[in-house]
Coordinates of N, CA, C and O and ligand atoms in Angstrom, one line a residue:
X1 N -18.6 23.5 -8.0 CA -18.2 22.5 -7.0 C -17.1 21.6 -7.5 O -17.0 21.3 -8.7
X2 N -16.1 21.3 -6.6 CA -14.9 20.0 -6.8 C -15.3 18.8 -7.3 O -16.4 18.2 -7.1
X3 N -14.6 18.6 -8.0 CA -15.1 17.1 -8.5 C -14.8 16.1 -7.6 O -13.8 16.2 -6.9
X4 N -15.7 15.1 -7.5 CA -15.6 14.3 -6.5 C -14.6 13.1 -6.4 O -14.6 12.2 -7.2
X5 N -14.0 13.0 -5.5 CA -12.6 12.2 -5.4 C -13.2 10.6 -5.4 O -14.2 10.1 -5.0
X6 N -12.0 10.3 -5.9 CA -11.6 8.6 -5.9 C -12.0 8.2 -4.5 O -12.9 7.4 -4.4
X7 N -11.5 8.6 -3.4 CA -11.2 8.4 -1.9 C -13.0 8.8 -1.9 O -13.8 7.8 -2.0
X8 N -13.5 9.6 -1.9 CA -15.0 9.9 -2.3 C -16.1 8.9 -2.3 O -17.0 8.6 -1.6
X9 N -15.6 8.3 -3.7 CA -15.9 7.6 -5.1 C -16.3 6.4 -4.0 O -17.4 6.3 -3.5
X10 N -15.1 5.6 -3.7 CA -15.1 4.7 -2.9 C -15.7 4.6 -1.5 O -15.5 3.5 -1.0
X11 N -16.3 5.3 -0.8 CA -16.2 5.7 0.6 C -16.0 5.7 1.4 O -16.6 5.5 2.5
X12 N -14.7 6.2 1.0 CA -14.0 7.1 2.0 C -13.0 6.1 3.2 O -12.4 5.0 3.0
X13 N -13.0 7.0 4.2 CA -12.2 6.7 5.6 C -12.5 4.6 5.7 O -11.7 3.7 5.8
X14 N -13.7 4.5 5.7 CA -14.1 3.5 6.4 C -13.7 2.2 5.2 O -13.7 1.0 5.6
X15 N -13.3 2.6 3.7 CA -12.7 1.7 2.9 C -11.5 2.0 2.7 O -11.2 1.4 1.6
X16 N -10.6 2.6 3.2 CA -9.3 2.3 3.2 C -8.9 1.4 4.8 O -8.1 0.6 5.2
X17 N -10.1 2.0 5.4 CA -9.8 0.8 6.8 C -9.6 -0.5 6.4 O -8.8 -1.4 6.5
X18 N -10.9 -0.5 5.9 CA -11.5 -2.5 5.3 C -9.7 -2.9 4.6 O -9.1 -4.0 4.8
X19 N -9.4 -1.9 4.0 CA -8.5 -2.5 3.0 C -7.3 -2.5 4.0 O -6.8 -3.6 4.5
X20 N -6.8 -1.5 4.1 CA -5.0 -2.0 5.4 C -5.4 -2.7 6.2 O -4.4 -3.1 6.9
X21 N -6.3 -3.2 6.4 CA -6.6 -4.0 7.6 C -6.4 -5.3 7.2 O -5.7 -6.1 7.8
X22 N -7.2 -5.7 5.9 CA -7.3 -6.8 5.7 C -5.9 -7.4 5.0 O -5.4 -8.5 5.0
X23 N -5.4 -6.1 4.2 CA -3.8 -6.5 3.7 C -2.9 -6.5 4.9 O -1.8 -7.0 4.6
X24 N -3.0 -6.1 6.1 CA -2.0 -6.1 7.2 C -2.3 -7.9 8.0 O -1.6 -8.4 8.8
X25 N -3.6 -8.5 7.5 CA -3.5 -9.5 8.4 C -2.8 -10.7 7.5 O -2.3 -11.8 7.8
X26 N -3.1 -10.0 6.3 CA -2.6 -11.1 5.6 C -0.8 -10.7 5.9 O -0.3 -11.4 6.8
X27 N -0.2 -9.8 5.4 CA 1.4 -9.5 5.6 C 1.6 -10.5 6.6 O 2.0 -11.6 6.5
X28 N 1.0 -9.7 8.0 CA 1.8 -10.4 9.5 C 1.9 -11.9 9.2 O 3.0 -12.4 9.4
X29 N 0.9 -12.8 8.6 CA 1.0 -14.4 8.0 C 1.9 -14.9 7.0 O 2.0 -16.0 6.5
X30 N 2.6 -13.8 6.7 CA 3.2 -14.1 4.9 C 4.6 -14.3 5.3 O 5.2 -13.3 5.8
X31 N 5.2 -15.4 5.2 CA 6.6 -15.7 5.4 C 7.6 -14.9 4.7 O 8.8 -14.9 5.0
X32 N 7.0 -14.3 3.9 CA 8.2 -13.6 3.0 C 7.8 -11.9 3.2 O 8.5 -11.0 2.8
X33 N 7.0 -11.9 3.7 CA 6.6 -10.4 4.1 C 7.1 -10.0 5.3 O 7.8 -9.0 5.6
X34 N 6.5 -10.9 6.1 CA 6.3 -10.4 8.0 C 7.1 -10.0 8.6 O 6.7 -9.3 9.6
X35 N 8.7 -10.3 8.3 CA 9.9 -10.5 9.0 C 10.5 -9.0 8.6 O 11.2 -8.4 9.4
X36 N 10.0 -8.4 7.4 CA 10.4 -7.0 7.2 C 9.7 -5.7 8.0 O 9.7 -4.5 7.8
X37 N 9.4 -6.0 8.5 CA 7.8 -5.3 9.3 C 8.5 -5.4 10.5 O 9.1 -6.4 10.8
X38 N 8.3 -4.5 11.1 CA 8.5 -3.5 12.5 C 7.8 -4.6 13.4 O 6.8 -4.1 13.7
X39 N 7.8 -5.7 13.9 CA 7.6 -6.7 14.9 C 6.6 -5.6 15.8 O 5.5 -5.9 16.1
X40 N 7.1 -4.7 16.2 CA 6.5 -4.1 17.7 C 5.5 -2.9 17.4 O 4.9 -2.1 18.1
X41 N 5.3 -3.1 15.8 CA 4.6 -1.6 15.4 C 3.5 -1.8 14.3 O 3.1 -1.0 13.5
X42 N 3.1 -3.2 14.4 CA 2.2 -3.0 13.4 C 1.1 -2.1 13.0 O 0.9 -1.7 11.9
X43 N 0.3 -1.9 14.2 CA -0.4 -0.6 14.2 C 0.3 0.7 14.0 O -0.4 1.6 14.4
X44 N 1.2 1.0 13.7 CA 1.9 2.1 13.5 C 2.0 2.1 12.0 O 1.6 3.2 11.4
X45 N 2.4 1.3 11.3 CA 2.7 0.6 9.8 C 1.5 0.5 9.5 O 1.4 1.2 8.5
X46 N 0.2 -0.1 9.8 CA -1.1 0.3 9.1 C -1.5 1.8 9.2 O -2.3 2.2 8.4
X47 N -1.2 2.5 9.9 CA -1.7 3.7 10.2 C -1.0 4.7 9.0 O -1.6 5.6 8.4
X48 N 0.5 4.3 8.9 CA 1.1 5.3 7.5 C 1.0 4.3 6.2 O 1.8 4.7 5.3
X49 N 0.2 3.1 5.9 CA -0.1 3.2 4.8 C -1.4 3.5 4.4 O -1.7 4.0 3.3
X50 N -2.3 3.3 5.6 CA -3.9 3.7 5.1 C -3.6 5.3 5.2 O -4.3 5.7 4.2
X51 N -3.0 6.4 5.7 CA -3.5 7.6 6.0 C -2.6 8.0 4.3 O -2.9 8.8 3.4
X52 N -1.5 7.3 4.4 CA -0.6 7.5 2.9 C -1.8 7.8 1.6 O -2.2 8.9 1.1
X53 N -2.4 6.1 1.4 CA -3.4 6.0 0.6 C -4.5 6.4 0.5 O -5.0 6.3 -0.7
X54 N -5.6 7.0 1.7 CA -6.4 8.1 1.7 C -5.7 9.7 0.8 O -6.2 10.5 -0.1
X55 N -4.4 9.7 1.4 CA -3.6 11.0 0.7 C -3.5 11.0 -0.6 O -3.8 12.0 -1.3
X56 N -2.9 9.5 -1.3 CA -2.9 9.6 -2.3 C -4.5 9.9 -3.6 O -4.4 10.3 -4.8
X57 N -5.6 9.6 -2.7 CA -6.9 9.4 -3.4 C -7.6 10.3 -3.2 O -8.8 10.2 -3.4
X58 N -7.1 11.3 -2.8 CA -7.8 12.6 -2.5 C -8.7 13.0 -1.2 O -9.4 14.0 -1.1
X59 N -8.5 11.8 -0.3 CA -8.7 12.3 0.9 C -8.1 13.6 2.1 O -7.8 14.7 1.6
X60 N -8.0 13.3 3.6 CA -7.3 14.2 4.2 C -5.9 13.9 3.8 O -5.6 12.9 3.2
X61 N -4.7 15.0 4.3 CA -3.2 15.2 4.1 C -2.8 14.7 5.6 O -1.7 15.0 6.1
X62 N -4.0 13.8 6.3 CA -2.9 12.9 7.4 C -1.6 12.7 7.2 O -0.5 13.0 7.8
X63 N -1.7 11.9 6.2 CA -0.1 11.3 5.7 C 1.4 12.8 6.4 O 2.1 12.9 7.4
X64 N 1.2 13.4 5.2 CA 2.2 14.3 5.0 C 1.9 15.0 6.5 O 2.8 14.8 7.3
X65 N 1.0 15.6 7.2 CA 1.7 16.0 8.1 C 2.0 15.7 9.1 O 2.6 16.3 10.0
X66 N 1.7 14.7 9.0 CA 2.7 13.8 10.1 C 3.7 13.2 9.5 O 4.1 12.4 10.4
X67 N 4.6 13.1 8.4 CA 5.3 12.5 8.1 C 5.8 12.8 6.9 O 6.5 12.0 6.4
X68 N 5.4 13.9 6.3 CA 6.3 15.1 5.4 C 5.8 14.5 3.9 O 4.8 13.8 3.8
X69 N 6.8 15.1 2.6 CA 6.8 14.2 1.6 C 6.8 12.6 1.7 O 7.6 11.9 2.3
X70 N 6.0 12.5 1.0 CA 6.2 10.9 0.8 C 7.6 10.0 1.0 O 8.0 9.3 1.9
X71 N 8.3 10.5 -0.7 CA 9.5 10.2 -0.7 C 9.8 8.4 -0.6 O 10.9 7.9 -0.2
X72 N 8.5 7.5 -1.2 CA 9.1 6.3 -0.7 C 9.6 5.4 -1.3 O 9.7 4.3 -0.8
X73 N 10.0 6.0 -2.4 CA 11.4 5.0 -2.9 C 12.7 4.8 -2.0 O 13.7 4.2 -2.3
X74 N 12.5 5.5 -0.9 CA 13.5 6.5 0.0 C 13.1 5.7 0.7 O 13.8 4.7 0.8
X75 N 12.1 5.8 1.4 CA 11.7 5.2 3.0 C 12.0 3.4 2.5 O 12.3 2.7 3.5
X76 N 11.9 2.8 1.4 CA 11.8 1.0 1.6 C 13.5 1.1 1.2 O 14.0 0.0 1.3
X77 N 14.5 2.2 0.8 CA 15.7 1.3 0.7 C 16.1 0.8 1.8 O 17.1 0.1 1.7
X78 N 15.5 0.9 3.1 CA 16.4 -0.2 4.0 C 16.3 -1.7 3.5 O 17.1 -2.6 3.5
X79 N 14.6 -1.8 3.0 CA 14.3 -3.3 2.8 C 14.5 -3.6 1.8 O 14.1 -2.9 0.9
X80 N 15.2 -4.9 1.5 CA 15.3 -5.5 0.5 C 14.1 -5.9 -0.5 O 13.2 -6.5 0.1
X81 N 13.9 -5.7 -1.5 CA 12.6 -5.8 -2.4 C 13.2 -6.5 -3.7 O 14.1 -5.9 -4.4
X82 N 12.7 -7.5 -3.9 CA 13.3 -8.2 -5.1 C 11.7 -8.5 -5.4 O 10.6 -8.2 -4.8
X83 N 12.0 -9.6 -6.9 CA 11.2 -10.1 -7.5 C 9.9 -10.5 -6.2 O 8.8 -10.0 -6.0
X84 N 10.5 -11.7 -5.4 CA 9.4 -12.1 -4.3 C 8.7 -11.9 -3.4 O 7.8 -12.6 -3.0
X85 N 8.9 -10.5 -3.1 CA 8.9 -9.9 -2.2 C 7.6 -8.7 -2.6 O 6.7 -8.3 -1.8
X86 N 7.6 -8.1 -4.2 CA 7.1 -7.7 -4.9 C 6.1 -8.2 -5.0 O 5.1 -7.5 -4.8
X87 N 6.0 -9.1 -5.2 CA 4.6 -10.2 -5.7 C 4.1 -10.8 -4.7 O 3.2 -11.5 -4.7
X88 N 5.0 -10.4 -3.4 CA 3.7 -11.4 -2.1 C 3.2 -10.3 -1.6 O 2.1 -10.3 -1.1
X89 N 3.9 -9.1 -1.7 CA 2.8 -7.6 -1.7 C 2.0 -7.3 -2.6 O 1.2 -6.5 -2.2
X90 N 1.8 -7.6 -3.7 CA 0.7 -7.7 -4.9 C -0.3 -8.6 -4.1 O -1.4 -8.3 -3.7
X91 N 0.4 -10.2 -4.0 CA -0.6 -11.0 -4.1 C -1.6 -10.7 -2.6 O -2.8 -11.1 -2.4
X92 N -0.9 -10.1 -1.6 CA -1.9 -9.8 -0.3 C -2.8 -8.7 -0.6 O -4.0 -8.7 -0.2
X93 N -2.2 -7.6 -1.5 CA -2.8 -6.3 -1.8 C -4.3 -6.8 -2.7 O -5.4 -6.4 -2.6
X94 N -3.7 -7.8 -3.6 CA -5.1 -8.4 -4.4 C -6.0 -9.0 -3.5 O -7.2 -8.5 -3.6
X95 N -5.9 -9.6 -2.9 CA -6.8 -10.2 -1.7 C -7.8 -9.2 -1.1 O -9.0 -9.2 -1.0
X96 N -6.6 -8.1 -0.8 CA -7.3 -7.0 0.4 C -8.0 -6.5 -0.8 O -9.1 -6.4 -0.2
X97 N -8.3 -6.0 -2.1 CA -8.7 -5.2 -2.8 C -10.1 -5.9 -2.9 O -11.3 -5.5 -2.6
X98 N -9.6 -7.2 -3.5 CA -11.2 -8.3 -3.7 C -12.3 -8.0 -2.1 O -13.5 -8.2 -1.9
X99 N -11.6 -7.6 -1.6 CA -12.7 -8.1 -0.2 C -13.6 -6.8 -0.2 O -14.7 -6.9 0.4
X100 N -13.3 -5.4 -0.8 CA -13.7 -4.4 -0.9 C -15.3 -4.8 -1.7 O -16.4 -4.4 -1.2
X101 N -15.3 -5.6 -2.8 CA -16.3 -5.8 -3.7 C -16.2 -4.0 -4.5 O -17.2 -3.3 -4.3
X102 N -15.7 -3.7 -4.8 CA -15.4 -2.2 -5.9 C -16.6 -2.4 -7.1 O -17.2 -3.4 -7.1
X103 N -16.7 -1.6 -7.9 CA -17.1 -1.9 -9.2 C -15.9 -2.3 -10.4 O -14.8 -2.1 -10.1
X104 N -16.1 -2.7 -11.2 CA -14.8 -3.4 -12.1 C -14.2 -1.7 -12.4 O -13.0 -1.5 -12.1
X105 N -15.0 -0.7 -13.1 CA -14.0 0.4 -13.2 C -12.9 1.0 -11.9 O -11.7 1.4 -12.0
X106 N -13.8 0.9 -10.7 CA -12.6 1.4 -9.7 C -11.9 0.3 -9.0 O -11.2 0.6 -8.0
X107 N -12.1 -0.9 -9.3 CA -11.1 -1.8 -9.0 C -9.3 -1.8 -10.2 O -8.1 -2.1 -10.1
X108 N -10.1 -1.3 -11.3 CA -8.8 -1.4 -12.3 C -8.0 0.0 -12.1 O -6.8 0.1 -12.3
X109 N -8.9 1.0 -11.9 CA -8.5 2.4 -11.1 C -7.5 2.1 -10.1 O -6.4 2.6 -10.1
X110 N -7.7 1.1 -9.0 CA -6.9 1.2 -7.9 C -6.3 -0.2 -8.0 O -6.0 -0.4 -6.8
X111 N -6.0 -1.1 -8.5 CA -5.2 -2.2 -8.8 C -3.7 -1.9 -10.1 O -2.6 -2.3 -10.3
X112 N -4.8 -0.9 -10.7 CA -3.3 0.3 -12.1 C -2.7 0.8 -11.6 O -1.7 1.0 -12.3
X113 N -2.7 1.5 -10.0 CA -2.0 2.0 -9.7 C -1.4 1.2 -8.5 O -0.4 1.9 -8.2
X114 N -1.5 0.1 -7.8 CA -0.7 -1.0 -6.9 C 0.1 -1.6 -7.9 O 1.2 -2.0 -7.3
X115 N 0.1 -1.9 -9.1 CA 1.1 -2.9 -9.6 C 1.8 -2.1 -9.9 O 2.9 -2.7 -9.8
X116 N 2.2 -0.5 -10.4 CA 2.9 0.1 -10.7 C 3.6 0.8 -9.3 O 4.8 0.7 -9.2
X117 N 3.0 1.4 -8.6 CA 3.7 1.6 -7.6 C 4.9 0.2 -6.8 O 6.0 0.2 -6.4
X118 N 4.0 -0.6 -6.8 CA 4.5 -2.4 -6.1 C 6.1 -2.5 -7.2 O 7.2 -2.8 -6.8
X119 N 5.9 -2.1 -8.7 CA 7.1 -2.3 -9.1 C 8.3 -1.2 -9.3 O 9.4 -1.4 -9.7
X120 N 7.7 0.0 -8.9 CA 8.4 1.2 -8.7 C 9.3 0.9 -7.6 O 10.5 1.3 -7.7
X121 N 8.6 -0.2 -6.0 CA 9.7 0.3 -5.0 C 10.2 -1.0 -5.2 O 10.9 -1.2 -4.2
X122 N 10.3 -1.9 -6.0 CA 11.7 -2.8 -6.1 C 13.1 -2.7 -6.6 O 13.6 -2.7 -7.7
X123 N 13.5 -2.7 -5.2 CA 15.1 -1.9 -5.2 C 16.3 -2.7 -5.2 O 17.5 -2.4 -4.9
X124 N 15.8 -4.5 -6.0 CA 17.1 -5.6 -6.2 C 16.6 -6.5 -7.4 O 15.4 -6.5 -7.3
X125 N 16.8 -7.2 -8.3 CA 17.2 -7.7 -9.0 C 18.1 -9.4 -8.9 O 18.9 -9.8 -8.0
X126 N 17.7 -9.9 -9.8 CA 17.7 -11.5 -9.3 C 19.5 -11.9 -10.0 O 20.2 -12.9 -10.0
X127 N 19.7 -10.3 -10.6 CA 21.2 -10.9 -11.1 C 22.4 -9.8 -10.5 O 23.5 -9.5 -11.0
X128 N 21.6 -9.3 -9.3 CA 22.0 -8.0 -8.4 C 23.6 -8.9 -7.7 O 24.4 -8.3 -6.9
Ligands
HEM201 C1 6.4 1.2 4.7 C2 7.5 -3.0 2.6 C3 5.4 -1.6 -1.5 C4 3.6 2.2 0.9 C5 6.9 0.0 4.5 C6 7.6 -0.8 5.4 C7 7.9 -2.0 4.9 C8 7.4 -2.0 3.5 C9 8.7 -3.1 5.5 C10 8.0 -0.3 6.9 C11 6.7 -0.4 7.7 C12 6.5 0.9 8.5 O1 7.0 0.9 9.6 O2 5.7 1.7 8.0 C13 7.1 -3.0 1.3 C14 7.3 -4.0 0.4 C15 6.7 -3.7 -0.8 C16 6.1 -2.3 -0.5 C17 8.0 -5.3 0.6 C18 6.7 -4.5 -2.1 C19 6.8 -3.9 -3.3 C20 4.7 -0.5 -1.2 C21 3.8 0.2 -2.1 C22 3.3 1.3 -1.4 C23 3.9 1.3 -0.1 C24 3.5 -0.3 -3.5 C25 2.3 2.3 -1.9 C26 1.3 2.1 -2.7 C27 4.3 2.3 2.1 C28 4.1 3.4 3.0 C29 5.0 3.2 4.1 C30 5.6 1.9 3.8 C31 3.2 4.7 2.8 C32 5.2 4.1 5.3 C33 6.3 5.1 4.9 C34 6.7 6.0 6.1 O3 6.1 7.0 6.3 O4 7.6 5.6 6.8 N1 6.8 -0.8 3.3 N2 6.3 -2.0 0.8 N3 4.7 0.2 0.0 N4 5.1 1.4 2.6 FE1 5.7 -0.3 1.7

């Protein structure tokens, strides 16, 4: 038998909902977030990061086939991503994660991989 996935682990579909959902209400409030976001699509923008992040955890391949490789160092160069911008997407993503209640190992499982991804797609620099 497969070993049983992260996306699994956690369960499933109905906890990656809890989570975009709760990180998307904070974004739309966040002065430094909101204005980068598709005004007319927010439900469209939760829908390719939650099906993204099921993808990434070993759930279904929603993501990709509807929307190919990842590639998203690619997809945020339109948005500017600096220092601030970084960290008000950490600090909403921490939020959304806490509300999950995880156990401490798969909370540090899936917060090790948000702060590294979160500083992978910052694409400016404060002496840019
Ligand atoms: C898309 C901002 C980090 C995953 C987007 C969009 C914005 C954005 C404005 C366009 C919304 C849409 O129409 O889909 C940011 C900012 C970040 C950040 C400011 C700060 C570091 C991340 C991280 C991940 C991620 C760390 C993954 C863990 C995605 C995905 C999409 C997306 C999957 C949709 C890509 C597509 O298929 O078009 N992001 N993002 N983002 N972001 Fe981020």
């Amino acid at each position: 038998p497969s070993a049983r996935t992260f996306y699994q682990e956690v369960g499933g579909a109905p906890t990656f909902a809890r989570l975009v959902a709760h990180f998307y209400a904070g974004v739309r409030r966040d002065p430094v977030l909101a204005p980068l976001y598709p005004q007319d699509d927010w439900a469209g923008a939760e829908a390719r990061l939650r099906t993204f992040l099921e993808q990434y955890w070993g759930g279904p391949t929603t993501y990709s086939d509807a929307r190919g490789h990842p590639r998203l160092r690619m997809r945020h160069a339109p948005f500017a991503i600096g220092p601030a911008e970084r960290d008000a997407w950490l600090r909403n993503m921490r939020a959304a994660v806490d509300s999950l209640e995880l156990t401490p190992e798969q909370d540090a499982t899936l917060w090790g991989y948000m702060e590294m991804a979160a500083r992978s797609m910052q694409n400016r620099w404060p002496d840019d």
